[in-house]
CSV table of C-alpha atoms in Angstrom, one decimal:
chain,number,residue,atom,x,y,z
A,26,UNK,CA,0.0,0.0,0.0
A,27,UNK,CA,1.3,3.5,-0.4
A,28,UNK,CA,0.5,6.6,0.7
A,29,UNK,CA,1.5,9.4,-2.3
A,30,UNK,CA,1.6,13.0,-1.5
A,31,UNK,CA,2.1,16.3,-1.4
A,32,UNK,CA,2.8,19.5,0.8
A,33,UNK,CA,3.0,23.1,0.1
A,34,UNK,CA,4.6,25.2,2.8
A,35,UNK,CA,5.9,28.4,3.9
A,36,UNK,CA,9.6,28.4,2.6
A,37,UNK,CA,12.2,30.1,4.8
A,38,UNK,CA,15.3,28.8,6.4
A,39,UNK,CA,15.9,25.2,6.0
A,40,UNK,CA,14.0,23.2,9.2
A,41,UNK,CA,12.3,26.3,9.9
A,42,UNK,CA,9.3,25.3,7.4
A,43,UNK,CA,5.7,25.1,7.7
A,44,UNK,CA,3.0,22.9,6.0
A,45,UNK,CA,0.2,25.3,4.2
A,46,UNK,CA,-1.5,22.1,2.7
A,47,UNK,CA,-1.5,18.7,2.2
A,48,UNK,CA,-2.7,16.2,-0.1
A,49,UNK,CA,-2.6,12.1,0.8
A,50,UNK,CA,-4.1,9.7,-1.8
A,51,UNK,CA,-4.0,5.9,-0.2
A,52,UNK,CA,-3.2,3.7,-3.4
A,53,UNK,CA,-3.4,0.4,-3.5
A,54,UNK,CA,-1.1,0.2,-6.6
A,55,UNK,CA,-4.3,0.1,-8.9
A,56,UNK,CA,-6.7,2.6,-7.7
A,57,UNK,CA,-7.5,5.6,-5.3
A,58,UNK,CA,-8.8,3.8,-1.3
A,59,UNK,CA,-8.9,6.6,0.4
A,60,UNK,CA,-7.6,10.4,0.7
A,61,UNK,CA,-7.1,13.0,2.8
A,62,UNK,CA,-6.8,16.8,1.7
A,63,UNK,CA,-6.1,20.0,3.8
A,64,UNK,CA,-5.1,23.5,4.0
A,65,UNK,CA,-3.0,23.9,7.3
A,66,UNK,CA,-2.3,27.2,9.4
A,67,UNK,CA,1.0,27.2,9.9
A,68,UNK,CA,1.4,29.5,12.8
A,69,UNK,CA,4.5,31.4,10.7
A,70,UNK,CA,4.6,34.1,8.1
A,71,UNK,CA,4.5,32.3,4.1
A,72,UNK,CA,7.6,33.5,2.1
A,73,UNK,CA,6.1,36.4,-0.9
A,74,UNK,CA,7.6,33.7,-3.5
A,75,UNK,CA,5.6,31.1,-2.4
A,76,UNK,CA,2.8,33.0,-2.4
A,77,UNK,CA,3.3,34.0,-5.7
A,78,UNK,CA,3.6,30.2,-7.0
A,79,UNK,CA,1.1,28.7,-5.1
A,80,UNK,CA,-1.4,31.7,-4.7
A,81,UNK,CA,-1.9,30.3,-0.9
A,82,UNK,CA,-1.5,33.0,1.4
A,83,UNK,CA,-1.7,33.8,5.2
A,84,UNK,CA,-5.4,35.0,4.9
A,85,UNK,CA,-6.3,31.9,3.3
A,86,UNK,CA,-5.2,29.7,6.5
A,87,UNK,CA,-6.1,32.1,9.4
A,88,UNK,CA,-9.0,29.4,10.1
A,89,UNK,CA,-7.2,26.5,8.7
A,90,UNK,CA,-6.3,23.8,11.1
A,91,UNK,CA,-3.1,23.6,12.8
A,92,UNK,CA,-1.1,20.7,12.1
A,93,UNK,CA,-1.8,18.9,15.1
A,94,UNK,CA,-5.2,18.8,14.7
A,95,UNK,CA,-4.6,17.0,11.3
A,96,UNK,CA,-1.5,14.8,12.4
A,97,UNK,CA,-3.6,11.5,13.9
A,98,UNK,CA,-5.1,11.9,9.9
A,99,UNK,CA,-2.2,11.8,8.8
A,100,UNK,CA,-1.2,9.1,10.9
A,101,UNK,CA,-4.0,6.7,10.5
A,102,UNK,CA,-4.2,7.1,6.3
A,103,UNK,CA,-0.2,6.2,6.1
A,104,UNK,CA,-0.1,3.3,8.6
A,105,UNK,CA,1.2,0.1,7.2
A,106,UNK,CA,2.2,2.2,3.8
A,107,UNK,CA,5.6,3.8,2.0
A,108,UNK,CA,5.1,7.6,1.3
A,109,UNK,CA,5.4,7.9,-2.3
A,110,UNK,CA,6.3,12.1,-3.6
A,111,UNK,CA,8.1,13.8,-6.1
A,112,UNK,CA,11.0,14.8,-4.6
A,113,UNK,CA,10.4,12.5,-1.4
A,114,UNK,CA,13.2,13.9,0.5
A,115,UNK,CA,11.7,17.4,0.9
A,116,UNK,CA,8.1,16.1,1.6
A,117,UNK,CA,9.3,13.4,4.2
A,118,UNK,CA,11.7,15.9,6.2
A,119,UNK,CA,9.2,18.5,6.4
A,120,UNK,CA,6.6,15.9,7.7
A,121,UNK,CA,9.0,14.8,10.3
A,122,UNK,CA,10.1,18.6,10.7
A,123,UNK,CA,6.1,18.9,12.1
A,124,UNK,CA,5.7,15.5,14.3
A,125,UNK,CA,9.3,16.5,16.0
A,126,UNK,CA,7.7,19.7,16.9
A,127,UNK,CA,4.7,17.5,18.6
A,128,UNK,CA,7.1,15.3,20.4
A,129,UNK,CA,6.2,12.3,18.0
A,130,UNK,CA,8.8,10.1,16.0
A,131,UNK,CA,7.5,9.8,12.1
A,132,UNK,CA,8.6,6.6,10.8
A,133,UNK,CA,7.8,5.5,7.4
A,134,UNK,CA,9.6,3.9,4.3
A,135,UNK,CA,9.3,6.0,1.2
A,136,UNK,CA,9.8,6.5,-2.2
A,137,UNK,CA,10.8,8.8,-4.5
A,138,UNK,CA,9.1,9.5,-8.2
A,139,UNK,CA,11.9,11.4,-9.4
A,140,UNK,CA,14.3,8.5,-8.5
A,141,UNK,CA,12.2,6.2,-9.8
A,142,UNK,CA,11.7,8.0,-13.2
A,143,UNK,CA,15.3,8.7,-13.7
A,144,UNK,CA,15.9,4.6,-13.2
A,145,UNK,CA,12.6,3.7,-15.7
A,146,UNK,CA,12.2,6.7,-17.9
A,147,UNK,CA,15.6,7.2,-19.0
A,148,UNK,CA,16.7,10.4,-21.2
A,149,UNK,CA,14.4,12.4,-20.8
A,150,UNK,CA,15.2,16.2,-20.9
A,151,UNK,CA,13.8,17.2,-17.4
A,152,UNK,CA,12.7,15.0,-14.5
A,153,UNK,CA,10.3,18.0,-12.8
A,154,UNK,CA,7.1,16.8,-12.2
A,155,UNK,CA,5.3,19.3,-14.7
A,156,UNK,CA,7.9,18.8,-17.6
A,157,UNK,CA,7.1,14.9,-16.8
A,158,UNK,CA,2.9,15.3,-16.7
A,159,UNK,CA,3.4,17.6,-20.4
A,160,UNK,CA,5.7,14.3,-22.2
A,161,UNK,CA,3.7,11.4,-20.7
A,162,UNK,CA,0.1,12.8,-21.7
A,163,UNK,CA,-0.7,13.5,-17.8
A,164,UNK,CA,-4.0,15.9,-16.9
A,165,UNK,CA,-2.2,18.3,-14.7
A,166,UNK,CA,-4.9,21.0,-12.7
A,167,UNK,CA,-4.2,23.4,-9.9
A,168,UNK,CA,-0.2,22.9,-10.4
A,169,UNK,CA,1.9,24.0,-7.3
A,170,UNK,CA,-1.3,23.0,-5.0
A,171,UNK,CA,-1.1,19.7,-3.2
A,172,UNK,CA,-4.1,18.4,-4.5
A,173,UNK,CA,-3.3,18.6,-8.3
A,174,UNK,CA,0.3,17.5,-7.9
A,175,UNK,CA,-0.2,14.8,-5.7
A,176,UNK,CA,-3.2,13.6,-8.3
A,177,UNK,CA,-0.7,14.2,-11.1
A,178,UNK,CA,2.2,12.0,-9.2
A,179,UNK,CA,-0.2,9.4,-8.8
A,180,UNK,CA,-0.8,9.0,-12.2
A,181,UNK,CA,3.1,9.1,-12.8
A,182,UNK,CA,3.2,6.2,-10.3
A,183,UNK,CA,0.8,3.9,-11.8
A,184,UNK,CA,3.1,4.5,-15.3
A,185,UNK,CA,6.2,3.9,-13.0
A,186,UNK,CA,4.6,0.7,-11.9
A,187,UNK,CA,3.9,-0.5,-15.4
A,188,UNK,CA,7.7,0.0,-16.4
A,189,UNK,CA,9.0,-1.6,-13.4
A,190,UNK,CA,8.8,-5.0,-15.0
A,191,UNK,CA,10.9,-6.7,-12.5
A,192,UNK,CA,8.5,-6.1,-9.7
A,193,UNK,CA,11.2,-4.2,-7.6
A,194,UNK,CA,8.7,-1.7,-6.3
A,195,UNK,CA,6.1,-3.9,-5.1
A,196,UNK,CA,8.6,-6.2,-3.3
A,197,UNK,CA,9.3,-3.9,-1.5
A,198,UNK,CA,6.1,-3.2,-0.5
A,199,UNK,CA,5.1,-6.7,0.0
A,200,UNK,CA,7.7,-6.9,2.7
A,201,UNK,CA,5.7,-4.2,5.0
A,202,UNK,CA,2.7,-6.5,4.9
A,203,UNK,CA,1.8,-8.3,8.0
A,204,UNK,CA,1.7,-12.2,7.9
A,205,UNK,CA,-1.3,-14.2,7.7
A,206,UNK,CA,-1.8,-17.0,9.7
A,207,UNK,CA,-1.8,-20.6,7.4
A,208,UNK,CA,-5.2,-21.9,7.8
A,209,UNK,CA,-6.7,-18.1,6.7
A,210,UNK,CA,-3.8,-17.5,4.8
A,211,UNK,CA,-4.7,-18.7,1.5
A,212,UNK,CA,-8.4,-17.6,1.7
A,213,UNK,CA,-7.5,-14.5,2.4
A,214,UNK,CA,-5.5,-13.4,-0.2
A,215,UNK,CA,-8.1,-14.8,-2.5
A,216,UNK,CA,-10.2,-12.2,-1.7
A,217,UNK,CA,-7.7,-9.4,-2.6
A,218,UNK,CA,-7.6,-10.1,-6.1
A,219,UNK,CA,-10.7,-9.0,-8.6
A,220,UNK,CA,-12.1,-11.4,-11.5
A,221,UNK,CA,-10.9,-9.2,-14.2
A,222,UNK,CA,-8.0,-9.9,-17.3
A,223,UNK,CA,-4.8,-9.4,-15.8
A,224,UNK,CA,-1.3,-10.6,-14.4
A,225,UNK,CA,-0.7,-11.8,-11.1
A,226,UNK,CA,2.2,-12.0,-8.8
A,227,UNK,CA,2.8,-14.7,-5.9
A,228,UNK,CA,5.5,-13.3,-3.5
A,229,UNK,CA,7.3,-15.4,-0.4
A,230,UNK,CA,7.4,-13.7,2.8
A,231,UNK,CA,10.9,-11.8,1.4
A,232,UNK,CA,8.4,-10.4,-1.5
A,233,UNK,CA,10.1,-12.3,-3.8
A,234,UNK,CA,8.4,-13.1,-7.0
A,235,UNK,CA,7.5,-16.8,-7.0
A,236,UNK,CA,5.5,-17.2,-9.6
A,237,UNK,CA,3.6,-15.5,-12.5
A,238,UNK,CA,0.7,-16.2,-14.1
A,239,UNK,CA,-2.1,-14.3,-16.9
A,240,UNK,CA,-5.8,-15.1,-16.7
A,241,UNK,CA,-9.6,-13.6,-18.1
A,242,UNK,CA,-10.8,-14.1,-14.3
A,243,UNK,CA,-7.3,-14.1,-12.4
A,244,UNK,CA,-9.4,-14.4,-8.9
A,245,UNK,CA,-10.7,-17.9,-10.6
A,246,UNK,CA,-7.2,-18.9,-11.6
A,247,UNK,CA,-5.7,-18.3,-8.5
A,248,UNK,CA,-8.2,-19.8,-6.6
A,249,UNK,CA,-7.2,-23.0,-8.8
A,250,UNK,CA,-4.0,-22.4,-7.7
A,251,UNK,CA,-4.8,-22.5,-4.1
A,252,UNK,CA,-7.5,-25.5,-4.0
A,253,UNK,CA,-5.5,-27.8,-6.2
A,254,UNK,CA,-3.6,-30.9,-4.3
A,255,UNK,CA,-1.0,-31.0,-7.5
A,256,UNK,CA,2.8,-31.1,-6.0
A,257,UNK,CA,3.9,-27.8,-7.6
A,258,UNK,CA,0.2,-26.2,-6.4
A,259,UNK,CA,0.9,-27.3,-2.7
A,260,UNK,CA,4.4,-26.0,-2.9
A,261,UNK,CA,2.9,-22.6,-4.3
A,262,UNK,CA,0.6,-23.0,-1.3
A,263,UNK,CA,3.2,-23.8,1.1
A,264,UNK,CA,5.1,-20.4,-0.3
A,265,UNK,CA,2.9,-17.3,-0.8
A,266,UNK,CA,2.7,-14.9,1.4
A,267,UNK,CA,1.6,-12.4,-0.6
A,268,UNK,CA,-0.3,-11.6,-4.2
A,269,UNK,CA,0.0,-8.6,-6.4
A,270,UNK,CA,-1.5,-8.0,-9.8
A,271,UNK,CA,-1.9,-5.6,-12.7
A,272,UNK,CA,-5.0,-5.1,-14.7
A,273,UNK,CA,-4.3,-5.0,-18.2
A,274,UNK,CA,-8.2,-5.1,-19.5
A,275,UNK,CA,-6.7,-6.8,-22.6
A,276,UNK,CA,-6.0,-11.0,-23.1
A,277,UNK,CA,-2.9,-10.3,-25.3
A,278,UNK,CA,-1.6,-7.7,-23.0
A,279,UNK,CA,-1.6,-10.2,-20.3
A,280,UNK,CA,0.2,-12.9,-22.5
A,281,UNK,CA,2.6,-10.5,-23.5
A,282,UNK,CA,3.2,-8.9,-19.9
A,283,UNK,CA,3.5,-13.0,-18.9
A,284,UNK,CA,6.2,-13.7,-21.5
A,285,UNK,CA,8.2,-10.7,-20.8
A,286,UNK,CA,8.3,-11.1,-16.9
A,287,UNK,CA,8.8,-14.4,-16.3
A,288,UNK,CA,12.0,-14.5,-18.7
A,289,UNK,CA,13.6,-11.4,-16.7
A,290,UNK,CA,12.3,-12.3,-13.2
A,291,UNK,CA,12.5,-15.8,-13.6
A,292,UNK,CA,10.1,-17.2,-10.7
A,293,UNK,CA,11.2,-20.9,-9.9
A,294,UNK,CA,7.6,-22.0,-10.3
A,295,UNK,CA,7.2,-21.0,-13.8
A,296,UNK,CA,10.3,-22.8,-15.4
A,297,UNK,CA,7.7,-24.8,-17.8
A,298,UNK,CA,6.7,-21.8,-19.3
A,299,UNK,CA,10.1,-20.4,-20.3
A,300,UNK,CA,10.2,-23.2,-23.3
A,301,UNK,CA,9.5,-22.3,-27.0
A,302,UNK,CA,6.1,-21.0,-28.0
A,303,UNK,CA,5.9,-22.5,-31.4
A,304,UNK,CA,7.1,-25.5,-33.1
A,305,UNK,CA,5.8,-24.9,-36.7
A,306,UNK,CA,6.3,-21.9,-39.2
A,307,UNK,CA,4.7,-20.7,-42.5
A,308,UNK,CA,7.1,-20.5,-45.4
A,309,UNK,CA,6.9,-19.7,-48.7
A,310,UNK,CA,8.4,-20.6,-52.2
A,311,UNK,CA,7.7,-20.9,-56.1
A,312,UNK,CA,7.4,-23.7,-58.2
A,313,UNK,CA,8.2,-24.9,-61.6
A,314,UNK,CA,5.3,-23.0,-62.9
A,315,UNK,CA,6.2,-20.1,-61.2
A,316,UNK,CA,2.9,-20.1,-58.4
A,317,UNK,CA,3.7,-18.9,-55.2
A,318,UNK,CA,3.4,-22.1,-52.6
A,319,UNK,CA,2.3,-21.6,-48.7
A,320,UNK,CA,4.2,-24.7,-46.9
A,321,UNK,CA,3.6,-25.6,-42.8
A,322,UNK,CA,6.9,-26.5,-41.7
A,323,UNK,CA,9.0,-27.8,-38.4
A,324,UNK,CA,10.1,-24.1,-36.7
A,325,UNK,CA,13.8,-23.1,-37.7
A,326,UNK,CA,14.6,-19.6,-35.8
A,327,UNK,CA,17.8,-19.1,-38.2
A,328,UNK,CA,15.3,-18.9,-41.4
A,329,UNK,CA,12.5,-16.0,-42.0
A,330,UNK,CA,9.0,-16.7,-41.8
A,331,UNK,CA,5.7,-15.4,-42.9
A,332,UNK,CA,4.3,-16.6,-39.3
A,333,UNK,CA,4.5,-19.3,-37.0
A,334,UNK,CA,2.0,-21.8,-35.0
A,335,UNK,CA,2.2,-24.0,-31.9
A,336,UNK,CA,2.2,-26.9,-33.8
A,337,UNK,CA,2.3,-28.3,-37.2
A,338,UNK,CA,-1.4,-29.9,-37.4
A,339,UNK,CA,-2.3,-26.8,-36.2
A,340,UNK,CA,-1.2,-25.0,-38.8
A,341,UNK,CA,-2.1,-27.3,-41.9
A,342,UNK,CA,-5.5,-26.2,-40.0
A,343,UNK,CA,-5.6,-23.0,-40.1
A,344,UNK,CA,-4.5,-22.9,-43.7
A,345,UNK,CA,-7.1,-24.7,-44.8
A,346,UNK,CA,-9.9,-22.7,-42.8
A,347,UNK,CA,-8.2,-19.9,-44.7
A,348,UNK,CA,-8.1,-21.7,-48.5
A,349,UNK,CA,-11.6,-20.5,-49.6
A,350,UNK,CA,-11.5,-16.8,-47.7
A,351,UNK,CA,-8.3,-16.3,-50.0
A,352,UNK,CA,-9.3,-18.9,-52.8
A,353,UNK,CA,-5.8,-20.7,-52.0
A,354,UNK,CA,-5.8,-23.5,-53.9
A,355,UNK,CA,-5.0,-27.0,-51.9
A,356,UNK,CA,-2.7,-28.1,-54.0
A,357,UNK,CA,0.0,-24.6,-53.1
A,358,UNK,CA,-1.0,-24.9,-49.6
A,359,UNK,CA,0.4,-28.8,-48.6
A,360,UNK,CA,-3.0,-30.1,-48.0
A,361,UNK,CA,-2.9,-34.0,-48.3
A,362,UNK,CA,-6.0,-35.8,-49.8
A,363,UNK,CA,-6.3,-33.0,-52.7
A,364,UNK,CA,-9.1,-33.8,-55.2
A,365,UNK,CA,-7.8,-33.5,-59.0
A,366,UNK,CA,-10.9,-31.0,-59.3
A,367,UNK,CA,-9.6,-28.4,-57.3
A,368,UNK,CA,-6.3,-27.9,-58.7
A,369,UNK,CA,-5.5,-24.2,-59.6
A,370,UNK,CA,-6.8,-22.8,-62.4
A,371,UNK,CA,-5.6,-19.1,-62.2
A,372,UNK,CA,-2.7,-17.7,-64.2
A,373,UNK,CA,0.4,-17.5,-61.9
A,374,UNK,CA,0.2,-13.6,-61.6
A,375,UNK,CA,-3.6,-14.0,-60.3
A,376,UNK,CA,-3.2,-16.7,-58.2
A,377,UNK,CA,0.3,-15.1,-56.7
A,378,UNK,CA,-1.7,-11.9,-56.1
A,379,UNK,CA,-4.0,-14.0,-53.8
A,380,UNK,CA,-1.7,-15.5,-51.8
A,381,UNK,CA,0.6,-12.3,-51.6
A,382,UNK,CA,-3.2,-10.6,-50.1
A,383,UNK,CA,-3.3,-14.0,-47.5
A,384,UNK,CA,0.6,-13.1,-46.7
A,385,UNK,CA,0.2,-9.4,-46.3
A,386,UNK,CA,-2.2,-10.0,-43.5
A,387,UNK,CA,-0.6,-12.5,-41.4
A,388,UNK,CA,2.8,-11.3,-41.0
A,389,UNK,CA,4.6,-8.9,-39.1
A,390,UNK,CA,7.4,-8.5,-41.5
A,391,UNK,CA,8.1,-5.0,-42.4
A,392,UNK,CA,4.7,-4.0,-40.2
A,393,UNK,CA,4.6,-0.4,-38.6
A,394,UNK,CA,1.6,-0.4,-36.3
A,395,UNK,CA,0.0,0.1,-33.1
A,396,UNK,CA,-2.8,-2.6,-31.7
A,397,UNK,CA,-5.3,-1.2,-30.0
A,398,UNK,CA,-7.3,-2.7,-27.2
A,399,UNK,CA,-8.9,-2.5,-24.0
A,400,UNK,CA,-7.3,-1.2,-21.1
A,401,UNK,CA,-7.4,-2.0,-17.3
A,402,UNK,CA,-10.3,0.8,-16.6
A,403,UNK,CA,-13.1,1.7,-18.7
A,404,UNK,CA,-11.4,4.9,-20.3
A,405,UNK,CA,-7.9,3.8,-21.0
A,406,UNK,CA,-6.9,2.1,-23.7
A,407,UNK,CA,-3.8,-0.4,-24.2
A,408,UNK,CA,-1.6,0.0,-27.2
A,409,UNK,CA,0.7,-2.5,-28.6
A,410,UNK,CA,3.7,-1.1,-30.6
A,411,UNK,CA,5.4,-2.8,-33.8
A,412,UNK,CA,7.8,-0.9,-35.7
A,413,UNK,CA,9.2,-2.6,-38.8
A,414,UNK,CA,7.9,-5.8,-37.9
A,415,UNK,CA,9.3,-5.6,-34.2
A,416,UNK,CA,8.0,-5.8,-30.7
A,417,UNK,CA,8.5,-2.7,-28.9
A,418,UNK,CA,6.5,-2.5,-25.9
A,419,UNK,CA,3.1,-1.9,-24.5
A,420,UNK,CA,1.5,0.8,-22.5
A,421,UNK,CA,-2.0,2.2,-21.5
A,422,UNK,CA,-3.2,5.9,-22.5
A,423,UNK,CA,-6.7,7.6,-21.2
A,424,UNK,CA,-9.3,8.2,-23.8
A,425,UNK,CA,-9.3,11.9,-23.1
A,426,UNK,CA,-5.8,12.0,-24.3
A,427,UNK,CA,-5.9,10.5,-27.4
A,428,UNK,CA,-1.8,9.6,-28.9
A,429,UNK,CA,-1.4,12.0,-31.3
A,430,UNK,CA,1.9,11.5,-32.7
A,431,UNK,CA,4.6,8.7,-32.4
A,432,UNK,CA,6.4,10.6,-29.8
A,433,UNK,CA,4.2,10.6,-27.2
A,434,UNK,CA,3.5,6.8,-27.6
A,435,UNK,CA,6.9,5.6,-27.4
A,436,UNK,CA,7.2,8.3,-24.3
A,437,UNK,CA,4.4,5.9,-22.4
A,438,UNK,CA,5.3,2.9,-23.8
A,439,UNK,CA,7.1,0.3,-21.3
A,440,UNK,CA,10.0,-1.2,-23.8
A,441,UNK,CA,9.9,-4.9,-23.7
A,442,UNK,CA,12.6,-7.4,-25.7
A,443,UNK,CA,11.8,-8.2,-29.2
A,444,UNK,CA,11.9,-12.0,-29.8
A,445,UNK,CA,10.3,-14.8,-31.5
A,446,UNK,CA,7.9,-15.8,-29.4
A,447,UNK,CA,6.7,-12.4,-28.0
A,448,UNK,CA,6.2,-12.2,-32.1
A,449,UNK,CA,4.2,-15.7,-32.0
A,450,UNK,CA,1.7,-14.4,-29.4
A,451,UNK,CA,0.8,-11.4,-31.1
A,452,UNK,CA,0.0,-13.3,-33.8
A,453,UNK,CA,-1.6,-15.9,-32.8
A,454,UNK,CA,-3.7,-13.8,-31.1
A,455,UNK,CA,-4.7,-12.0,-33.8
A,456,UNK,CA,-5.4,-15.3,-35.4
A,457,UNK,CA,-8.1,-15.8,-33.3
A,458,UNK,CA,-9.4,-13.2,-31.7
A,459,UNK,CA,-10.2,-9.6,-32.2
A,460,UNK,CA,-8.5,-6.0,-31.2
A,461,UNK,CA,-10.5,-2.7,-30.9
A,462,UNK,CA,-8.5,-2.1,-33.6
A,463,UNK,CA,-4.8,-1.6,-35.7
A,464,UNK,CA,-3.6,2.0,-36.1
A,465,UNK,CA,-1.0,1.8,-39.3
A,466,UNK,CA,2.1,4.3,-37.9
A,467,UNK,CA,1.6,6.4,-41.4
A,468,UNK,CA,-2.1,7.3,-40.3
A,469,UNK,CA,-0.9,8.7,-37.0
A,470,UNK,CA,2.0,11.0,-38.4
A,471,UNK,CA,-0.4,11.8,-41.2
A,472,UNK,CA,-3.9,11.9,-39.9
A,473,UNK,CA,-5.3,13.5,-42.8
């Protein structure tokens, strides 16, 4: 849990400062749980500059409350959680600056967003929490007020969260949580996860990730987990202490975020799924007459490919579910059992031209294009980036900030490895199921 904030105060010498507001938003890593927000009297005189940046002045707080009849507050909504800020050095001090003055030692771990951003969003020009807001496509209001910057650093966070694909933040968090006794243990944490699309996280008592795993219902999958007698379940069982998860809203996000993770974190109950992905690719060659021929064949990763499949049989099926959308002729497409009827009958240019259609639309090769699909809330969006033919990444964007260029969307996109299999999942996803929809790269640098 974490408690992300931020304070305005009087300025002056350093030690001698004052709180003039305060904004706390409890966040449980995937939404808001609770908040508190306040202007404080700070029983001093507030510096002319701060004044003129904030536009809080001493008028304003002559009936404010005083700090210590806002400290329990305080107290109560960041027990149990790591104070998140930008800049977390200043905010923490100056909070412990007011509960020395009360007599009361302020303990808490915390973090800080412009550490954090400097680590996972590297190069960028300026790490200031405005110049940060403007290049990830964050709503900023009320800057230099507590409220809209600590709003505006939560939504920084969740990015930050997304990027930190080696789960080092929420390790760390996991290690603050109290331990559950066994025989409520596993029940319990059952409860804390929702029956939504998503990835999910099983961490020992050190938070360490122990395992990773995607679901459409990840409360139903887990409780699978936890209710199976299976040797590898009951030593998952025996394990977890703790379970963390991210929404992604979207089935192929999930996969891909799956992939990605457990191949950089590598959790000792996942080494099954590190294997290969696919076993059989789609080729292509001419013949004697010059037709272009579609052949299913046993995966080699040193040659090119159109696409691949999990298996062989697999993908002799799908070609021939495909044979009369593209009027692919049997015969060019290494179907067994082919009638004498329904040999090709198109000139070699036609029946190329066909096949080159089929081709174009189930590869990646040489593809420039953003997949589009649901997010983890109801007005974000996900979006998937290839860039000639390449995995780049994946990140979320809210509908009221529609990506307008390719800078932005490579600003909020969380870089993952190209490879493969990463290239196999998109695929085969695509295969089978539907996206909101594909966005060709030329038609967002050139919207007209």
């Amino acid at each position: 849990m974490y408690a992300i904030l931020d304070l305005e105060t009087t300025g002056g010498k350093y030690n001698e400062e004052g709180i003039t507001e305060i904004a706390i938003y409890k966040f449980d890593g995937h939404e808001i749980v609770d908040q508190f927000i306040s202007l404080v009297n700070p029983e001093r005189p507030i510096q002319a500059f701060v004044v003129g940046l904030t536009g809080i002045n001493n008028q304003m707080l002559r009936n404010a409350p005083k700090f210590y009849e806002v400290a329990k507050r305080v107290i109560e909504i960041t027990t149990d959680c790591i104070i998140v800020a930008h800049n977390a050095q200043f905010d923490y001090r100056i909070l412990q600056l007011e509960f020395d003055r009360l007599g009361y030692d302020y303990q808490r771990k915390s973090l800080c967003t412009v550490e954090l951003a400097q680590e996972l969003l590297p190069d960028q020009q300026s790490y200031s929490l405005g110049k940060l807001a403007r290049n990830l496509g964050i709503p900023v209001t009320d800057r230099h007020r507590a409220n809209g910057d600590a709003l505006a650093t939560v939504k920084l966070f969740k990015i930050l969260l997304a990027k930190d694909t080696q789960k080092k933040i929420i390790q760390e968090s996991v290690k603050l949580n109290p331990k559950k006794q066994l025989d409520t243990k596993l029940r319990d944490l059952i409860e804390e996860i929702p029956s939504q699309t998503g990835v999910y996280y099983m961490h020992n008592a050190n938070g360490r990730v122990i395992y990773i795993g995607k679901s459409r219902n990840m409360k139903k999958q887990v409780n699978q987990h936890f209710t199976s007698d299976n040797q590898k379940s009951k030593r998952i069982q025996n394990e977890v202490e703790a379970l963390s998860y991210d929404e992604t809203g979207s089935e192929l996000v999930a996969l891909l975020k799956e992939h990605e993770e457990v191949k950089k974190i590598k959790p000792h109950h996942n080494r099954g799924a590190r294997r290969a992905k696919f076993k059989a690719q789609l080729a292509s060659f001419y013949d004697e007459q010059g037709y272009l021929n579609l052949r299913v064949e046993k995966a080699d990763r040193t040659k090119a490919c159109i696409t691949t499949f999990s298996t062989i049989p697999s993908g002799l099926a799908y070609l021939g579910r495909m044979a009369e959308q593209y009027e692919l002729s049997p015969d060019k497409i290494g179907l067994k059992d082919v009638d004498e009827n329904s040999s090709c009958t198109d000139s070699p240019e036609v029946y190329n031209a066909k096949v080159q259609h089929f081709i174009n639309a189930h590869t990646l090769v040489g593809k420039n294009q953003i997949i589009i699909d649901r997010g983890p809330s109801r007005d974000e969006r996900s979006a998937i980036l290839i860039e000639n033919g390449s995995f780049r990444g994946l990140g979320y964007y809210n509908l009221n900030h529609q990506i307008t260029n390719l800078d932005i969307l490579e600003r909020i996109i969380t870089a993952m490895k190209d490879s493969q299999d990463a290239r196999h999942i998109i695929q085969s996803y695509l295969r089978n199921r539907k996206v909101i929809k594909i966005i060709e790269l030329q038609e967002l640098n050139n919207p007209d």
